[in-house]
XYZ file of C-alpha atoms in Angstrom:
787
model
C 46.092 35.000 9.106
C 45.739 32.436 6.748
C 44.608 28.996 7.900
C 45.014 25.827 5.407
C 41.750 23.674 5.519
C 42.594 20.171 5.581
C 40.615 17.151 6.725
C 41.577 15.532 10.137
C 44.407 12.890 9.478
C 43.227 9.368 9.633
C 43.824 7.404 12.578
C 46.737 4.717 12.733
C 44.803 2.736 15.488
C 43.180 -0.464 14.959
C 39.450 0.360 14.264
C 36.214 -1.829 14.900
C 32.996 -1.257 13.553
C 30.326 0.478 15.661
C 26.537 0.369 15.080
C 25.136 3.752 15.627
C 21.647 3.736 14.247
C 19.267 1.751 12.309
C 19.676 3.649 9.221
C 21.563 1.312 6.523
C 23.319 3.952 4.861
C 24.777 5.305 7.987
C 27.992 3.669 8.945
C 30.897 4.345 11.475
C 34.175 2.910 12.783
C 36.047 3.869 15.703
C 38.808 3.063 18.147
C 39.116 4.305 21.551
C 41.186 4.272 24.846
C 41.045 6.231 28.147
C 42.000 9.606 26.375
C 41.802 9.589 22.797
C 38.760 8.871 20.502
C 38.843 8.317 16.620
C 35.454 8.254 14.853
C 34.556 8.297 11.016
C 30.920 8.169 10.206
C 28.803 8.864 6.985
C 25.295 9.200 5.674
C 23.400 9.820 2.746
C 21.268 12.933 2.833
C 18.481 13.518 0.351
C 19.335 17.200 -0.234
C 21.578 19.078 -2.524
C 25.216 19.300 -1.203
C 25.472 23.080 -1.059
C 22.227 23.110 1.259
C 23.812 20.351 3.584
C 27.088 22.154 3.951
C 25.304 25.531 4.685
C 23.415 23.802 7.465
C 26.311 22.160 8.692
C 28.195 25.550 9.153
C 25.401 27.602 10.276
C 24.029 25.090 12.744
C 27.379 24.167 14.165
C 28.653 27.544 14.613
C 25.546 29.718 15.334
C 22.391 27.875 16.130
C 24.008 25.215 18.357
C 25.665 28.096 20.313
C 22.348 29.336 21.071
C 20.638 26.156 22.066
C 23.427 25.222 24.313
C 22.870 28.490 26.382
C 20.127 26.499 28.216
C 21.748 23.265 28.779
C 22.987 22.488 32.434
C 25.828 20.244 31.136
C 27.404 23.172 29.172
C 29.887 25.178 30.941
C 30.190 27.733 27.988
C 29.453 28.180 24.545
C 30.217 31.380 22.754
C 31.805 32.770 19.391
C 35.017 34.622 20.450
C 35.764 35.761 16.834
C 34.397 36.165 13.480
C 37.423 36.101 11.194
C 35.368 36.189 7.860
C 31.822 34.985 6.585
C 33.365 31.506 6.622
C 35.716 31.398 9.537
C 34.925 31.814 13.194
C 36.378 30.747 16.331
C 34.374 29.327 19.298
C 34.896 28.540 22.983
C 32.877 25.471 24.342
C 33.034 23.817 27.645
C 31.314 20.827 28.920
C 30.470 19.529 32.485
C 31.733 16.070 33.169
C 30.300 13.761 35.884
C 32.333 13.579 39.388
C 35.091 12.718 39.800
C 36.068 13.938 36.504
C 37.193 17.385 35.526
C 35.307 19.508 33.273
C 36.741 20.149 29.961
C 36.620 22.845 27.403
C 37.728 23.468 23.768
C 38.844 26.480 21.658
C 38.394 25.822 18.138
C 38.440 27.412 14.378
C 35.410 26.499 12.209
C 36.476 26.936 8.670
C 34.164 26.286 5.595
C 35.300 25.877 1.982
C 34.006 25.290 -1.221
C 36.754 22.637 -2.564
C 34.964 22.240 -6.069
C 31.478 22.198 -7.713
C 29.158 20.123 -5.501
C 31.767 19.434 -2.876
C 32.425 21.150 0.340
C 34.713 21.050 3.434
C 34.086 22.162 6.735
C 36.995 21.643 9.174
C 37.184 21.924 12.971
C 40.803 22.516 14.263
C 42.067 23.362 18.169
C 43.573 26.541 18.567
C 44.372 29.090 21.398
C 42.611 32.753 21.838
C 43.449 35.454 24.002
C 39.866 35.671 25.159
C 39.773 31.905 26.279
C 42.933 31.383 28.453
C 43.150 28.163 29.962
C 41.608 27.686 33.572
C 43.018 25.931 36.539
C 40.273 23.869 37.191
C 39.037 22.904 33.547
C 41.054 20.723 31.548
C 41.631 21.938 27.919
C 40.936 19.279 25.426
C 41.221 19.313 21.539
C 38.981 18.024 18.626
C 40.044 17.623 15.010
C 36.994 17.169 12.774
C 36.253 17.384 9.332
C 32.733 17.299 7.436
C 33.276 16.234 3.558
C 30.059 17.080 1.502
C 29.835 15.405 -1.807
C 27.283 14.813 -4.582
C 26.042 11.515 -5.380
C 23.207 12.131 -7.768
C 20.770 14.944 -8.447
C 19.514 16.321 -5.015
C 21.381 13.681 -2.975
C 24.742 14.436 -0.846
C 26.992 12.218 1.224
C 28.525 13.503 4.141
C 31.346 12.058 5.804
C 32.640 13.057 9.112
C 35.992 12.215 10.623
C 36.839 12.992 14.348
C 39.910 12.475 16.453
C 39.550 13.762 20.072
C 41.959 14.231 22.730
C 40.264 14.641 26.004
C 43.312 15.107 27.828
C 43.877 13.968 31.443
C 42.285 10.772 32.227
C 38.978 9.426 31.117
C 37.845 5.653 31.805
C 37.396 3.868 28.615
C 33.831 3.024 29.368
C 32.777 6.808 29.237
C 34.354 7.126 25.836
C 32.548 3.958 24.570
C 29.049 4.843 26.234
C 29.008 8.452 25.802
C 31.735 10.232 23.460
C 31.706 7.591 20.592
C 27.715 7.594 20.002
C 27.877 11.429 20.288
C 30.427 11.833 17.761
C 29.520 9.029 15.225
C 25.908 10.351 15.295
C 26.776 13.705 13.749
C 25.917 12.717 10.296
C 22.685 11.266 11.693
C 21.605 14.512 13.123
C 21.896 16.097 9.703
C 19.969 13.386 8.377
C 17.293 13.946 10.920
C 17.242 17.537 10.284
C 16.379 17.413 6.560
C 13.829 14.779 7.008
C 12.066 16.488 9.868
C 11.839 19.960 7.734
C 10.088 18.392 4.932
C 6.570 18.996 4.568
C 3.779 16.183 3.819
C 3.704 16.834 0.058
C 7.563 16.787 -0.138
C 8.135 13.345 1.463
C 8.847 10.528 -0.700
C 8.771 6.740 -0.154
C 12.729 6.988 0.753
C 12.170 10.203 3.031
C 9.159 8.513 4.835
C 11.414 5.333 5.431
C 13.986 7.466 6.881
C 11.431 9.055 8.964
C 10.075 5.794 10.320
C 13.544 4.483 11.324
C 14.157 7.760 13.120
C 11.042 7.497 15.026
C 12.015 4.045 16.351
C 15.775 5.132 16.812
C 15.154 8.603 18.711
C 12.343 6.887 20.877
C 14.180 3.898 21.847
C 15.225 4.525 25.173
C 11.812 5.718 26.232
C 10.223 2.592 24.495
C 12.008 0.403 26.941
C 10.695 2.217 29.832
C 7.794 0.286 32.036
C 6.251 3.502 32.591
C 4.601 5.319 29.517
C 5.240 8.919 30.559
C 9.072 8.993 29.022
C 7.763 7.836 25.704
C 4.517 10.198 25.596
C 6.943 13.092 26.270
C 9.708 11.997 23.710
C 7.019 11.291 21.251
C 5.140 14.358 21.587
C 8.546 16.481 21.010
C 9.281 14.418 17.758
C 5.863 15.061 16.406
C 6.306 18.853 17.160
C 9.706 18.712 15.631
C 8.379 16.887 12.422
C 6.801 18.953 10.013
C 4.744 16.064 8.255
C 3.730 14.318 11.397
C 2.896 17.793 12.961
C 0.535 18.337 10.153
C -1.122 15.016 10.436
C -1.540 15.653 14.171
C -3.090 19.182 13.670
C -5.591 17.607 11.360
C -6.308 14.543 13.386
C -5.414 14.982 17.216
C -5.554 11.272 18.063
C -2.582 10.566 15.455
C -0.075 10.795 18.572
C -1.963 8.340 20.647
C -1.996 5.891 17.796
C 1.683 6.351 17.185
C 2.171 5.959 21.041
C 0.439 2.421 21.155
C 2.179 1.263 18.015
C 5.587 2.128 19.414
C 4.859 0.854 22.868
C 4.382 -2.481 21.010
C 2.543 -4.603 23.976
C 0.813 -7.830 23.053
C -2.898 -7.671 24.123
C -6.084 -9.138 22.731
C -7.043 -6.749 19.720
C -10.352 -5.155 19.578
C -12.287 -4.097 16.551
C -13.013 -0.721 15.158
C -14.673 -0.127 12.043
C -15.273 3.591 12.093
C -14.228 5.781 9.436
C -11.374 8.175 9.525
C -13.528 11.205 10.675
C -15.222 9.397 13.201
C -12.312 8.041 15.003
C -11.707 9.169 18.743
C -8.528 9.179 20.786
C -9.937 6.022 22.418
C -10.536 4.365 19.015
C -6.820 5.265 17.945
C -5.378 3.394 21.179
C -7.669 0.229 20.373
C -6.219 0.407 16.859
C -2.842 1.048 18.065
C -2.640 -1.521 20.499
C -3.480 -4.255 17.624
C -0.284 -3.510 15.947
C 1.888 -5.828 18.152
C -0.408 -8.920 17.242
C -0.060 -8.120 13.327
C 3.766 -8.203 13.839
C 3.491 -11.709 15.486
C 1.257 -13.175 13.008
C 3.316 -12.208 9.954
C 7.038 -13.096 8.891
C 7.559 -9.350 7.484
C 7.107 -5.905 8.752
C 5.367 -5.117 5.451
C 2.707 -7.776 5.756
C 2.198 -7.083 9.191
C 1.336 -3.514 8.382
C -0.899 -4.450 5.413
C -2.631 -6.695 7.708
C -3.070 -4.030 10.258
C -4.051 -1.481 7.616
C -6.810 -3.680 5.979
C -8.401 -4.660 9.360
C -9.223 -0.891 10.301
C -10.693 1.179 7.752
C -9.604 4.243 9.125
C -5.911 3.454 8.536
C -6.731 2.773 4.991
C -8.358 6.200 4.599
C -5.049 7.701 6.447
C -2.684 6.414 4.205
C -4.698 7.485 0.951
C -4.584 10.824 2.484
C -0.957 10.866 3.484
C 0.945 8.654 1.029
C 3.905 8.906 3.164
C 2.255 7.018 6.253
C 2.495 3.309 4.622
C 6.316 3.487 3.989
C 6.850 5.108 7.317
C 4.860 2.456 9.199
C 6.804 -0.341 7.030
C 10.096 1.156 8.051
C 9.145 1.475 11.821
C 7.730 -2.102 11.935
C 10.597 -3.489 10.869
C 12.961 -1.643 13.159
C 10.654 -2.761 16.127
C 10.527 -6.298 14.681
C 14.551 -6.182 14.733
C 14.270 -5.426 18.527
C 11.549 -7.431 20.257
C 12.383 -10.688 21.811
C 9.680 -12.543 19.701
C 10.710 -10.473 16.455
C 13.635 -11.165 14.096
C 15.611 -12.911 16.497
C 12.837 -15.225 17.686
C 12.092 -16.107 14.201
C 15.817 -16.789 13.350
C 16.140 -18.911 16.467
C 12.884 -20.744 15.714
C 13.858 -21.551 11.971
C 17.397 -22.719 13.083
C 16.064 -24.676 16.190
C 13.489 -26.417 14.301
C 15.968 -27.182 11.536
C 18.695 -28.569 14.349
C 16.028 -30.469 15.823
C 14.772 -32.111 12.974
C 18.407 -33.157 12.175
C 18.980 -34.481 15.821
C 15.457 -36.414 15.102
C 17.003 -37.864 12.181
C 19.925 -38.890 13.929
C 18.019 -40.802 16.702
C 15.868 -42.486 14.156
C 18.997 -43.428 12.185
C 20.585 -45.111 15.282
C 17.340 -46.697 16.173
C 17.033 -48.194 12.850
C 20.682 -49.623 13.011
C 20.008 -51.013 16.637
C 17.039 -52.728 15.130
C 19.310 -54.318 12.302
C 17.472 -52.393 9.426
C 20.328 -50.881 7.668
C 18.478 -50.231 4.567
C 16.277 -47.792 6.589
C 19.049 -46.226 8.062
C 20.934 -45.540 5.080
C 17.899 -44.590 3.156
C 17.272 -41.858 5.818
C 20.868 -40.846 5.701
C 20.521 -40.475 1.722
C 17.462 -38.439 2.305
C 19.443 -35.913 4.709
C 22.569 -35.916 2.373
C 20.170 -35.176 -0.666
C 18.323 -32.284 1.181
C 21.867 -30.786 2.125
C 23.059 -31.273 -1.420
C 19.881 -29.589 -2.997
C 20.430 -26.321 -0.407
C 23.926 -26.195 -1.697
C 22.920 -26.046 -4.984
C 20.452 -23.268 -4.162
C 23.530 -21.434 -2.621
C 25.554 -21.831 -5.815
C 22.756 -20.568 -7.865
C 21.989 -17.589 -5.820
C 25.560 -16.665 -5.096
C 27.313 -17.170 -8.407
C 26.253 -14.004 -9.775
C 26.883 -11.685 -6.770
C 28.596 -8.258 -7.602
C 30.373 -8.073 -4.230
C 32.024 -10.534 -1.667
C 30.881 -13.514 -4.058
C 33.237 -16.027 -2.668
C 32.727 -14.889 1.057
C 29.297 -15.068 0.960
C 29.061 -18.566 -0.582
C 31.362 -19.954 1.933
C 29.389 -18.524 4.756
C 26.112 -19.706 3.200
C 27.484 -23.199 2.798
C 28.646 -23.155 6.249
C 24.978 -22.375 7.372
C 23.646 -25.442 5.287
C 26.000 -28.085 6.900
C 25.295 -26.977 10.169
C 21.755 -27.120 9.758
C 20.765 -23.318 10.391
C 20.214 -22.088 6.815
C 16.341 -22.042 7.407
C 16.867 -19.834 10.524
C 19.079 -17.548 8.424
C 16.620 -17.304 5.780
C 13.811 -16.498 8.136
C 15.912 -13.813 9.602
C 16.503 -11.992 6.370
C 13.066 -12.349 5.349
C 11.611 -10.816 8.635
C 14.300 -7.834 8.410
C 12.770 -7.018 4.881
C 16.414 -7.844 3.551
C 16.386 -6.679 -0.202
C 17.851 -8.986 -3.050
C 21.644 -8.300 -3.452
C 22.932 -7.113 -6.836
C 23.438 -10.254 -8.971
C 21.663 -12.731 -6.556
C 19.236 -15.125 -8.423
C 16.000 -14.463 -6.685
C 14.827 -12.430 -3.817
C 14.989 -13.784 0.194
C 11.591 -14.602 0.349
C 11.597 -16.836 -2.781
C 15.093 -18.509 -1.399
C 13.581 -19.529 1.654
C 10.638 -21.151 -0.306
C 13.217 -23.036 -2.393
C 14.896 -24.224 0.687
C 11.624 -25.314 2.337
C 10.406 -27.072 -0.896
C 13.705 -28.859 -1.107
C 13.435 -29.958 2.831
C 10.053 -31.167 1.987
C 10.775 -33.144 -1.124
C 14.301 -34.558 -0.299
C 13.821 -35.273 3.271
C 10.602 -34.425 5.217
C 7.993 -36.479 2.920
C 10.265 -39.539 2.109
C 11.390 -39.522 5.908
C 7.848 -39.818 6.786
C 6.914 -42.452 4.235
C 10.029 -44.305 5.374
C 8.899 -44.170 9.150
C 5.424 -45.300 8.160
C 6.724 -48.123 6.026
C 8.940 -49.533 8.937
C 6.293 -49.380 11.299
C 4.015 -51.493 8.987
C 7.039 -53.865 8.715
C 7.870 -53.867 12.394
C 7.598 -57.088 14.297
C 6.095 -56.586 17.925
C 5.646 -53.589 19.826
C 9.463 -52.886 20.655
C 9.459 -49.469 18.975
C 5.692 -48.881 18.011
C 5.157 -46.063 20.378
C 8.262 -44.159 19.448
C 7.592 -44.470 15.889
C 3.950 -43.043 16.205
C 5.398 -39.721 18.078
C 7.981 -39.419 15.347
C 5.261 -39.874 12.601
C 3.046 -37.291 14.468
C 5.881 -34.724 14.648
C 6.822 -35.352 11.042
C 3.662 -35.002 9.781
C 2.917 -31.884 11.857
C 6.378 -30.059 10.841
C 5.669 -31.072 7.181
C 2.151 -29.209 7.176
C 3.697 -26.367 8.879
C 6.182 -25.828 6.231
C 3.844 -25.972 3.435
C 1.447 -23.860 5.342
C 4.163 -21.263 5.986
C 5.077 -21.067 2.318
C 1.443 -20.181 1.330
C 0.835 -17.795 4.038
C 4.394 -16.018 3.570
C 3.787 -15.439 -0.004
C 0.015 -15.022 0.004
C 0.089 -12.356 2.643
C 3.289 -10.415 1.284
C 1.970 -7.187 0.178
C 4.980 -6.959 -2.647
C 3.737 -10.376 -4.107
C 0.159 -9.350 -3.986
C 0.877 -6.060 -6.022
C 3.165 -7.955 -8.467
C 0.212 -10.570 -8.983
C -3.125 -9.061 -8.181
C -4.848 -11.575 -10.343
C -3.558 -14.606 -8.472
C -2.294 -13.721 -5.058
C -4.456 -13.057 -2.113
C -6.815 -15.630 -1.472
C -6.209 -15.778 2.258
C -8.561 -13.067 3.627
C -7.634 -9.586 4.682
C -9.582 -10.268 8.050
C -9.377 -13.669 9.901
C -6.124 -14.604 8.697
C -5.448 -16.902 11.744
C -8.533 -18.952 11.095
C -7.290 -19.257 7.344
C -4.000 -20.458 8.728
C -5.474 -22.848 10.933
C -7.738 -24.253 8.466
C -4.978 -24.494 5.721
C -2.778 -26.162 8.341
C -5.365 -28.813 8.795
C -5.836 -29.683 5.142
C -2.298 -30.126 4.579
C -1.746 -32.309 7.736
C -4.707 -34.498 6.448
C -3.197 -34.671 2.923
C 0.280 -35.362 4.355
C -0.925 -38.326 6.484
C -3.057 -39.866 4.043
C -0.746 -39.659 1.044
C 1.995 -41.064 3.329
C 0.021 -43.969 4.517
C -1.038 -44.826 1.131
C 2.368 -44.847 -0.431
C 3.547 -46.778 2.735
C 0.966 -49.389 2.102
C 1.674 -49.750 -1.582
C 5.443 -50.077 -0.594
C 4.784 -52.873 1.580
C 2.404 -54.552 -0.595
C 5.064 -54.363 -3.757
C 7.979 -51.841 -4.449
C 7.422 -52.646 -8.028
C 3.787 -51.522 -7.993
C 4.968 -48.415 -6.477
C 7.660 -47.714 -8.706
C 5.410 -48.271 -11.747
C 2.446 -45.769 -9.953
C 5.159 -42.886 -9.345
C 6.550 -43.288 -13.012
C 3.130 -43.281 -14.537
C 2.047 -40.414 -12.435
C 4.533 -37.964 -13.074
C 4.793 -39.380 -16.909
C 1.429 -38.115 -17.538
C 2.152 -34.681 -15.453
C 5.246 -34.072 -17.778
C 3.263 -35.149 -20.942
C 0.269 -32.964 -19.940
C 2.966 -30.009 -19.746
C 4.619 -30.613 -22.860
C 1.326 -30.521 -24.634
C 0.497 -27.070 -23.115
C 4.229 -25.895 -23.755
C 4.388 -25.196 -19.983
C 7.530 -27.424 -18.815
C 9.881 -24.320 -18.625
C 10.258 -23.100 -14.903
C 9.867 -19.347 -14.362
C 13.748 -18.712 -13.159
C 15.761 -16.977 -15.901
C 18.486 -19.354 -16.711
C 20.315 -20.201 -19.969
C 18.428 -22.385 -22.602
C 20.244 -25.483 -21.893
C 19.954 -25.265 -18.198
C 16.404 -24.449 -18.417
C 15.768 -27.703 -20.377
C 17.694 -29.992 -17.693
C 16.293 -28.461 -14.597
C 12.644 -27.502 -15.521
C 11.395 -31.356 -15.547
C 13.204 -31.901 -12.191
C 11.548 -28.717 -10.744
C 8.061 -29.957 -12.089
C 8.758 -33.222 -10.523
C 9.294 -31.828 -7.199
C 6.436 -29.277 -7.364
C 3.912 -32.309 -7.955
C 5.234 -34.307 -5.377
C 4.804 -31.484 -2.725
C 1.290 -30.874 -3.900
C 0.534 -34.570 -3.841
C 1.771 -35.187 -0.305
C 0.968 -31.736 1.304
C -1.667 -29.824 -0.870
C 0.486 -26.619 -0.632
C -1.923 -23.826 -1.714
C 0.798 -21.629 -3.057
C 1.543 -24.218 -5.859
C -1.923 -23.622 -7.391
C -0.260 -20.732 -9.370
C -0.227 -21.009 -13.138
C 3.498 -20.526 -12.828
C 3.992 -23.522 -10.628
C 1.433 -26.450 -11.046
C -1.718 -24.658 -12.274
C -5.233 -24.498 -10.412
C -6.794 -27.191 -12.432
C -3.755 -30.085 -12.151
C -3.322 -28.759 -8.478
C -7.027 -29.688 -7.788
C -6.535 -32.740 -9.998
C -3.392 -34.111 -7.834
C -5.550 -33.494 -4.634
C -8.287 -35.581 -5.833
C -6.298 -38.206 -6.915
C -4.163 -38.346 -3.863
C -7.482 -38.885 -1.626
C -8.660 -41.666 -4.424
C -5.243 -43.293 -3.892
C -5.627 -44.004 -0.386
C -8.682 -46.264 -1.111
C -6.890 -47.825 -3.725
C -3.970 -48.755 -1.840
C -5.872 -49.838 1.154
C -7.563 -52.187 -1.092
C -4.243 -53.561 -2.601
C -2.814 -54.007 0.869
C -5.628 -55.926 2.365
C -5.929 -58.371 -0.998
C -2.334 -58.734 -1.866
C 0.220 -57.757 1.072
C 2.532 -60.731 1.875
C 4.350 -59.814 5.121
C 6.952 -61.817 6.496
C 6.663 -64.120 9.586
C 5.929 -62.411 12.704
C 4.368 -59.406 11.309
C 0.787 -58.682 11.372
C -1.339 -57.039 8.847
C -3.137 -54.123 9.844
C -6.894 -54.674 10.604
C -8.751 -53.984 7.394
C -11.691 -52.218 9.080
C -9.206 -49.804 10.872
C -7.760 -48.977 7.496
C -10.919 -48.435 5.815
C -12.491 -46.539 8.695
C -9.141 -44.320 8.549
C -9.192 -43.781 5.175
C -12.809 -42.833 5.052
C -12.217 -40.454 7.937
C -9.058 -38.625 6.560
C -11.120 -38.171 3.308
C -14.165 -36.824 5.061
C -12.216 -34.371 7.285
C -10.092 -33.204 4.412
C -13.231 -32.373 2.062
C -14.881 -30.633 5.101
C -11.821 -28.707 5.773
C -11.370 -27.766 1.906
C -15.063 -26.569 1.460
C -14.941 -24.632 4.439
C -11.782 -22.784 3.435
C -13.082 -22.495 -0.398
C -16.696 -21.177 0.431
C -16.180 -19.541 3.889
C -12.681 -18.110 4.450
C -11.102 -17.750 0.953
C -11.525 -14.337 -0.724
C -14.412 -14.876 -3.255
C -12.262 -13.108 -6.091
C -9.587 -15.682 -5.958
C -11.563 -19.000 -5.731
C -11.324 -19.532 -9.356
C -7.539 -19.892 -9.107
C -8.244 -23.260 -7.435
C -9.468 -25.010 -10.625
C -8.216 -22.286 -13.321
C -6.723 -23.774 -16.480
C -4.535 -20.664 -17.185
C -1.078 -21.817 -18.133
C 2.231 -20.565 -16.938
C 3.191 -19.185 -20.341
C -0.223 -17.633 -20.606
C -0.035 -16.140 -17.148
C 3.329 -14.323 -17.954
C 1.900 -12.974 -21.251
C -1.286 -11.452 -19.221
C 0.888 -9.966 -16.449
C 2.853 -7.982 -19.114
C -0.068 -6.851 -21.196
C -2.367 -6.104 -18.451
C -0.021 -4.914 -15.637
C -0.422 -1.729 -14.227
C 2.463 0.531 -14.961
C 5.856 0.014 -16.053
C 7.044 -1.627 -12.741
C 4.736 -4.518 -13.116
C 5.626 -4.948 -17.015
C 9.274 -4.835 -16.190
C 8.673 -8.016 -14.038
C 8.802 -10.059 -17.045
C 12.495 -9.923 -17.056
C 12.320 -12.022 -13.963
C 10.680 -14.745 -16.289
C 12.465 -17.239 -18.136
C 12.912 -16.081 -21.801
C 11.782 -19.457 -23.169
C 8.146 -18.697 -21.430
C 7.769 -15.543 -23.495
C 10.359 -14.462 -26.157
C 8.996 -16.499 -29.139
C 5.398 -15.279 -28.246
C 5.702 -11.507 -27.519
C 9.503 -10.630 -27.767
C 8.393 -7.984 -30.486
C 6.235 -6.501 -28.047
C 8.426 -6.339 -25.246
C 11.247 -5.174 -27.457
C 9.215 -1.943 -28.663
C 8.058 -1.109 -25.363
C 11.582 -1.013 -23.892
C 12.669 1.085 -26.884
C 9.976 3.486 -26.292
C 10.401 3.913 -22.646
C 14.515 3.367 -22.129
C 15.336 6.873 -22.397
C 12.585 8.012 -19.718
C 13.696 5.250 -17.242
C 17.492 6.386 -17.735
C 16.601 9.918 -16.710
C 14.058 9.145 -13.988
C 15.904 6.244 -12.475
C 13.299 4.152 -10.834
C 14.285 1.739 -8.255
C 13.049 -1.174 -10.067
C 14.687 -0.288 -13.242
C 17.770 -2.916 -13.154
C 19.523 -2.858 -16.677
C 21.370 -5.939 -15.500
C 18.168 -8.039 -15.934
C 17.443 -6.884 -19.369
C 18.663 -9.267 -21.915
C 20.872 -7.470 -24.504
C 18.330 -8.032 -27.333
C 15.884 -6.067 -25.457
C 18.209 -3.167 -24.915
C 18.061 -0.007 -27.766
C 21.236 -0.487 -29.844
C 22.513 2.733 -28.969
C 22.244 1.929 -25.053
C 23.688 -1.356 -25.811
C 26.827 0.052 -27.419
C 27.148 2.557 -24.799
C 27.084 -0.208 -22.170
C 29.550 -2.094 -23.804
C 32.091 0.625 -23.926
C 31.390 1.431 -20.128
C 32.055 -2.484 -19.530
C 35.219 -2.500 -21.450
C 36.602 0.786 -19.767
C 35.717 -0.747 -16.385
C 37.543 -4.134 -17.444
C 40.679 -2.287 -18.545
C 40.654 -0.339 -15.335
C 40.337 -3.408 -13.108
C 43.418 -5.152 -15.328
C 45.403 -2.273 -15.015
């Protein structure tokens, strides 16, 4: 008998998305009622299509039949007939919980090669003489198809479509909680199989990432249990079934204990362990594993948390050197854990959004207070600052989304909505904490976007708002709002310093940033990062308070003097940059836009350093170490100058008393001494010695870009030059870059490394033949779209 092999028909019911796993390339949609079920799911499998198809047919029809014989919830599972090598009939029965009746199914499994590298496995209901219907068992039906297609060499996509008629009456919650996950998880089970059978030497970074996600996904239920036994049992089974993990466990019997404590993820006081890999015991492994949760709390990304954890314990460093898959596996597992725990990604998102909303509420309160006091100028000024910050964030949204390849306008509108509702900082923090990748066509990575947003908030709202509040306090008559002003100023100083500190901490501890810029990023030590964060925060808070008070004193003394000082200060800085050919900012933009925006970026950067001392801005591509240190020293000196000018020349309105000169001098001296001590302690006690020179380095941004290209370790590091503005390097080393791309293009095209993004390379640096081919492909796509 001939049987037509076709895929199950698509459901006409309304579908809704369902999350079935943590793997980003596995998706599903479904619809369900009390009897019928429709599910479609797919996954990318890192194996040739023929192997995936063979596994599907062999496992589904033969192996699974044998495994089900020992399951108590299975009534029957046997092969009724072998029509041919690729066509069999199976009878399967499943026990349902009371009061539901049991179900059985009779199906044909048919396997066919559709074309080269495309296969189809179809499961269709049928009747068979050896499996007549039973009065106490409901005969149900399943239509299912597996389509396996080739994506690239050694990579296949499996798409599973399932439609089920369970017959009788089934409560909808049974389908939603049991049947849907089981059907949607079929491609995931295939993915799991191919990841788990790979040996240590066969795992690349992508395989290791999948393994880490599977490790968390498969153990999720046991991780939530209060008692440890279920997690231990499931972990033991997972390790035994996974060839790579089994190999590590055989060589290091404590490895399972390390994974157990890591996955359990309980916050505890961390304990040290400086033993080498060969000396580690199970007790040591438990200590090391328990420290993992603390690293997750202290870092904004999973990668940074794992990096700190590995650097803290020498044995982990040796382990990842011996088994290269361990680091990407741990990174993926850490990201999945961070996404689930209450103090993880959601906490960072809510905290970021909460701080932003609270800041907006505080500004609204102060605006209302100024109006009540009759100070409309201060109220309108604060309103203008809030508006300027929102406008700057909207510009960032436009720049980030205008080049997107997919969902450009929908994404832009969503981002704009997050700005005007004050939740953009929380949204940015959520993306960074989840390790979100840079979307195709986006201007910068999520971490850089978050830094720009924070910098804009500092420049347009936090710093001028703080100066405005201190100025209003100095001009206040009586004590009608002095107490609330002092509290508001203290909160503003702390939030400003915290924002500046997190910019530095997030970038400097980011493993990817350290890898891209090994000569400049890494000043925060591998051990004692918490202490470094605290000292950097103190430095920034002292700098913020000192400079804001000095600026407010000068504003009260003479507004024209303040304007003259600001223009002169920034004018000298821009002249210095012009002299060093270092005005252009690093972001790739058209020349006209670069000449317009770069001076603005330079003004913003210097103002932020003057008022916060942001450590990250010492890098050559931003302010540069020498000018960064010069700005800090001048900011501290300006406090004494402004105190003197205020005491000698300030003429305040009637009823407003000057601040006592002795108090001002004592405050200025105290702030300066405290800042100098904090700076010295960080520089000579906490900072990584290798990077001390970056605090006063004369290297320019242009020179840094050149050095990164010529000294970069490997093609990936050199390719980063295309993330820098052409005006910084094309006229100087353009020929060398062009020769390098011409020499390596064919190899990159064949090997397809993840960092090789053709769209980032300007046309003049693409070999002529390749550029011609790209042009033809673009025209074809344009013609197809037009038709």
